[in-house]
Amino acid sequence: MSIEIKLSRSNRIYRPDEPLEGKVIFKLNSGASYQSIRITIDGAVNLQVRGGSAGVIESVYGMIKPIQIMNSKKVVDVRSSGKLGSGTTEIPFSVILKDRKEENLEKFYETYHGNNVNIQYLMIVDVVRGYLHKPLAETMEFIVESEKDNLLQKPVSPEMVFFYITQDTQRHQLLPELKSGSQS
């Protein structure tokens, strides 16, 4: 049995107020029953201190637990108990990260992967099966872009400007010497 998460956008970039849509694809050799199929959305900041120049104190801080961005993990039940048939089964889903109608104080930070800091958003699909069967899970990272409303200034629209660089248009302090060929 294999699980694949396929998001509606191939670049996996979403804003907090946009629905996270896609489908969960199951590929089975034979039918399987399940108790529930659940999607969990999680956002966390991971702090890392690299070895080498780090001292004893810094290495202790290098073991910090991830800091949760979202106040609570968002859990959505996609399907309650049932059975999946053999072959390929696709189950669509839609999850809203931040509902504009609700007063939500959560702040979503842009996804970032740096040397010492990672801001990461994960989508986890869990298939809870019976007591004798191993639960299945699949994880996929998606990218969160900041909301345009929160920007300090509106982005400048790009313009195309034609210009030419020639020897006559350059104003460099060595230009007279270059033209004359003399050295001082």
mmCIF file of C-alpha atoms in Angstrom:
data_model
loop_
_atom_site.group_PDB
_atom_site.id
_atom_site.type_symbol
_atom_site.label_atom_id
_atom_site.label_comp_id
_atom_site.label_asym_id
_atom_site.label_seq_id
_atom_site.Cartn_x
_atom_site.Cartn_y
_atom_site.Cartn_z
ATOM 1 C CA MET A 1 0.000 0.000 0.000
ATOM 2 C CA SER A 2 1.359 3.427 -0.911
ATOM 3 C CA ILE A 3 0.109 6.935 -0.230
ATOM 4 C CA GLU A 4 0.864 10.024 -2.290
ATOM 5 C CA ILE A 5 -0.176 13.628 -1.624
ATOM 6 C CA LYS A 6 -0.779 15.727 -4.719
ATOM 7 C CA LEU A 7 -1.491 19.425 -4.184
ATOM 8 C CA SER A 8 -3.495 21.453 -6.706
ATOM 9 C CA ARG A 9 -0.514 23.741 -7.337
ATOM 10 C CA SER A 10 2.667 22.176 -8.629
ATOM 11 C CA ASN A 11 4.819 24.886 -6.982
ATOM 12 C CA ARG A 12 3.118 24.205 -3.583
ATOM 13 C CA ILE A 13 3.016 27.961 -2.762
ATOM 14 C CA TYR A 14 -0.005 29.196 -0.780
ATOM 15 C CA ARG A 15 -1.023 32.256 1.209
ATOM 16 C CA PRO A 16 -2.601 31.770 4.657
ATOM 17 C CA ASP A 17 -6.098 32.806 3.513
ATOM 18 C CA GLU A 18 -6.121 30.534 0.442
ATOM 19 C CA PRO A 19 -7.487 26.989 0.573
ATOM 20 C CA LEU A 20 -4.896 24.219 0.527
ATOM 21 C CA GLU A 21 -6.428 21.841 -2.006
ATOM 22 C CA GLY A 22 -5.403 18.605 -3.594
ATOM 23 C CA LYS A 23 -5.945 14.883 -3.382
ATOM 24 C CA VAL A 24 -4.615 11.905 -1.499
ATOM 25 C CA ILE A 25 -3.829 9.028 -3.851
ATOM 26 C CA PHE A 26 -3.845 5.443 -2.564
ATOM 27 C CA LYS A 27 -2.344 2.595 -4.585
ATOM 28 C CA LEU A 28 -3.330 -0.828 -3.248
ATOM 29 C CA ASN A 29 -2.746 -4.397 -4.377
ATOM 30 C CA SER A 30 -5.802 -5.554 -2.414
ATOM 31 C CA GLY A 31 -8.602 -3.789 -0.528
ATOM 32 C CA ALA A 32 -7.960 -2.375 2.943
ATOM 33 C CA SER A 33 -10.226 -1.063 5.664
ATOM 34 C CA TYR A 34 -9.514 2.019 7.771
ATOM 35 C CA GLN A 35 -10.961 3.767 10.802
ATOM 36 C CA SER A 36 -10.246 7.317 9.613
ATOM 37 C CA ILE A 37 -8.228 9.369 7.144
ATOM 38 C CA ARG A 38 -6.994 12.574 8.701
ATOM 39 C CA ILE A 39 -4.968 15.586 7.532
ATOM 40 C CA THR A 40 -2.852 17.524 10.029
ATOM 41 C CA ILE A 41 -1.321 20.916 9.205
ATOM 42 C CA ASP A 42 1.693 21.873 11.295
ATOM 43 C CA GLY A 43 3.993 24.898 11.235
ATOM 44 C CA ALA A 44 7.212 25.135 13.222
ATOM 45 C CA VAL A 45 10.450 27.082 13.553
ATOM 46 C CA ASN A 46 13.562 24.954 13.972
ATOM 47 C CA LEU A 47 16.696 26.571 15.398
ATOM 48 C CA GLN A 48 20.018 24.886 14.713
ATOM 49 C CA VAL A 49 23.540 25.616 15.808
ATOM 50 C CA ARG A 50 26.199 24.083 13.620
ATOM 51 C CA GLY A 51 29.280 22.464 15.096
ATOM 52 C CA GLY A 52 32.792 23.756 14.630
ATOM 53 C CA SER A 53 32.890 27.251 16.072
ATOM 54 C CA ALA A 54 30.020 26.599 18.501
ATOM 55 C CA GLY A 55 30.962 26.522 22.164
ATOM 56 C CA VAL A 56 29.452 24.450 24.985
ATOM 57 C CA ILE A 57 26.598 26.894 25.632
ATOM 58 C CA GLU A 58 25.757 27.207 21.940
ATOM 59 C CA SER A 59 25.747 23.434 21.492
ATOM 60 C CA VAL A 60 23.165 23.125 24.304
ATOM 61 C CA TYR A 61 20.960 25.638 22.519
ATOM 62 C CA GLY A 62 21.442 23.628 19.334
ATOM 63 C CA MET A 63 19.115 21.008 20.816
ATOM 64 C CA ILE A 64 16.090 23.309 21.136
ATOM 65 C CA LYS A 65 12.712 21.745 20.415
ATOM 66 C CA PRO A 66 10.865 23.189 17.415
ATOM 67 C CA ILE A 67 8.784 26.272 18.215
ATOM 68 C CA GLN A 68 5.201 25.900 17.039
ATOM 69 C CA ILE A 69 3.998 28.714 14.791
ATOM 70 C CA MET A 70 0.369 27.706 14.803
ATOM 71 C CA ASN A 71 -1.376 27.869 18.187
ATOM 72 C CA SER A 72 -2.812 24.416 17.612
ATOM 73 C CA LYS A 73 -2.251 21.912 14.876
ATOM 74 C CA LYS A 74 -5.087 22.028 12.376
ATOM 75 C CA VAL A 75 -6.640 18.553 12.070
ATOM 76 C CA VAL A 76 -9.256 17.776 9.410
ATOM 77 C CA ASP A 77 -11.051 14.441 9.062
ATOM 78 C CA VAL A 78 -11.165 13.658 5.350
ATOM 79 C CA ARG A 79 -13.115 10.423 5.707
ATOM 80 C CA SER A 80 -14.500 8.380 8.579
ATOM 81 C CA SER A 81 -14.279 4.583 8.685
ATOM 82 C CA GLY A 82 -14.618 2.660 5.459
ATOM 83 C CA LYS A 83 -12.801 0.515 2.946
ATOM 84 C CA LEU A 84 -10.477 1.292 0.056
ATOM 85 C CA GLY A 85 -10.699 -0.969 -2.977
ATOM 86 C CA SER A 86 -7.756 -2.451 -4.821
ATOM 87 C CA GLY A 87 -6.088 -0.303 -7.462
ATOM 88 C CA THR A 88 -5.819 3.486 -7.363
ATOM 89 C CA THR A 89 -8.176 5.597 -5.233
ATOM 90 C CA GLU A 90 -8.122 9.407 -5.150
ATOM 91 C CA ILE A 91 -9.698 11.339 -2.273
ATOM 92 C CA PRO A 92 -9.961 15.141 -2.715
ATOM 93 C CA PHE A 93 -9.438 17.525 0.208
ATOM 94 C CA SER A 94 -9.559 21.244 0.965
ATOM 95 C CA VAL A 95 -8.165 22.897 4.105
ATOM 96 C CA ILE A 96 -8.237 26.623 4.925
ATOM 97 C CA LEU A 97 -5.192 27.652 6.940
ATOM 98 C CA LYS A 98 -6.539 30.982 8.186
ATOM 99 C CA ASP A 99 -10.199 31.925 7.883
ATOM 100 C CA ARG A 100 -10.675 35.674 7.325
ATOM 101 C CA LYS A 101 -14.140 35.561 8.928
ATOM 102 C CA GLU A 102 -12.847 34.300 12.259
ATOM 103 C CA GLU A 103 -10.775 36.488 14.528
ATOM 104 C CA ASN A 104 -7.554 34.572 14.357
ATOM 105 C CA LEU A 105 -4.488 35.968 16.088
ATOM 106 C CA GLU A 106 -2.118 33.454 14.510
ATOM 107 C CA LYS A 107 0.606 34.968 12.372
ATOM 108 C CA PHE A 108 1.927 32.931 9.510
ATOM 109 C CA TYR A 109 5.563 33.550 8.666
ATOM 110 C CA GLU A 110 6.981 32.918 5.232
ATOM 111 C CA THR A 111 8.643 29.574 4.669
ATOM 112 C CA TYR A 112 12.389 29.964 5.117
ATOM 113 C CA HIS A 113 15.308 27.532 5.008
ATOM 114 C CA GLY A 114 18.526 29.090 6.298
ATOM 115 C CA ASN A 115 21.728 27.898 7.954
ATOM 116 C CA ASN A 116 20.507 28.273 11.521
ATOM 117 C CA VAL A 117 16.761 28.836 11.175
ATOM 118 C CA ASN A 118 14.084 26.884 9.305
ATOM 119 C CA ILE A 119 10.453 27.941 9.104
ATOM 120 C CA GLN A 120 8.554 24.986 7.755
ATOM 121 C CA TYR A 121 4.921 24.025 7.129
ATOM 122 C CA LEU A 122 3.993 20.361 6.833
ATOM 123 C CA MET A 123 0.886 18.527 5.766
ATOM 124 C CA ILE A 124 0.590 15.024 7.242
ATOM 125 C CA VAL A 125 -1.933 12.453 6.032
ATOM 126 C CA ASP A 126 -2.644 9.735 8.619
ATOM 127 C CA VAL A 127 -4.584 6.579 7.852
ATOM 128 C CA VAL A 128 -5.707 5.033 11.137
ATOM 129 C CA ARG A 129 -6.307 1.331 10.681
ATOM 130 C CA GLY A 130 -7.483 -1.456 12.967
ATOM 131 C CA TYR A 131 -5.700 -2.671 16.076
ATOM 132 C CA LEU A 132 -3.754 -5.372 14.225
ATOM 133 C CA HIS A 133 -2.701 -3.174 11.310
ATOM 134 C CA LYS A 134 0.074 -0.631 11.205
ATOM 135 C CA PRO A 135 -1.135 2.971 10.693
ATOM 136 C CA LEU A 136 0.057 4.662 7.504
ATOM 137 C CA ALA A 137 1.300 8.224 7.110
ATOM 138 C CA GLU A 138 2.674 10.495 4.401
ATOM 139 C CA THR A 139 4.191 13.965 4.863
ATOM 140 C CA MET A 140 4.621 16.828 2.389
ATOM 141 C CA GLU A 141 6.035 20.303 2.867
ATOM 142 C CA PHE A 142 4.185 23.249 1.359
ATOM 143 C CA ILE A 143 5.365 26.836 1.102
ATOM 144 C CA VAL A 144 3.639 29.792 2.747
ATOM 145 C CA GLU A 145 4.070 33.266 1.263
ATOM 146 C CA SER A 146 3.302 36.355 3.296
ATOM 147 C CA GLU A 147 0.042 38.144 2.848
ATOM 148 C CA LYS A 148 0.225 41.199 0.602
ATOM 149 C CA ASP A 149 -1.887 43.160 3.103
ATOM 150 C CA ASN A 150 0.901 42.920 5.677
ATOM 151 C CA LEU A 151 3.580 44.409 3.447
ATOM 152 C CA LEU A 152 4.802 47.863 4.479
ATOM 153 C CA GLN A 153 4.744 49.141 0.906
ATOM 154 C CA LYS A 154 2.975 47.868 -2.158
ATOM 155 C CA PRO A 155 5.356 46.021 -4.474
ATOM 156 C CA VAL A 156 6.612 48.121 -7.373
ATOM 157 C CA SER A 157 5.407 46.860 -10.718
ATOM 158 C CA PRO A 158 8.299 45.842 -12.943
ATOM 159 C CA GLU A 159 9.050 48.052 -15.930
ATOM 160 C CA MET A 160 11.252 47.383 -18.902
ATOM 161 C CA VAL A 161 13.898 49.999 -19.451
ATOM 162 C CA PHE A 162 16.232 49.978 -22.449
ATOM 163 C CA PHE A 163 19.720 51.368 -21.976
ATOM 164 C CA TYR A 164 23.052 51.068 -23.708
ATOM 165 C CA ILE A 165 26.511 51.053 -22.220
ATOM 166 C CA THR A 166 29.200 52.361 -24.508
ATOM 167 C CA GLN A 167 32.617 53.808 -23.938
ATOM 168 C CA ASP A 168 31.180 57.321 -24.326
ATOM 169 C CA THR A 169 28.390 56.823 -21.743
ATOM 170 C CA GLN A 170 30.700 55.610 -18.990
ATOM 171 C CA ARG A 171 31.902 58.207 -16.487
ATOM 172 C CA HIS A 172 34.775 56.568 -14.682
ATOM 173 C CA GLN A 173 37.691 58.328 -12.968
ATOM 174 C CA LEU A 174 40.144 56.481 -15.197
ATOM 175 C CA LEU A 175 38.226 57.225 -18.416
ATOM 176 C CA PRO A 176 40.505 60.093 -19.637
ATOM 177 C CA GLU A 177 43.601 57.975 -19.073
ATOM 178 C CA LEU A 178 42.031 54.980 -20.789
ATOM 179 C CA LYS A 179 41.150 57.069 -23.820
ATOM 180 C CA SER A 180 44.631 58.660 -24.051
ATOM 181 C CA GLY A 181 46.484 55.448 -23.203
ATOM 182 C CA SER A 182 48.742 57.229 -20.709
ATOM 183 C CA GLN A 183 49.637 55.967 -17.271
ATOM 184 C CA SER A 184 50.220 58.245 -14.323
#
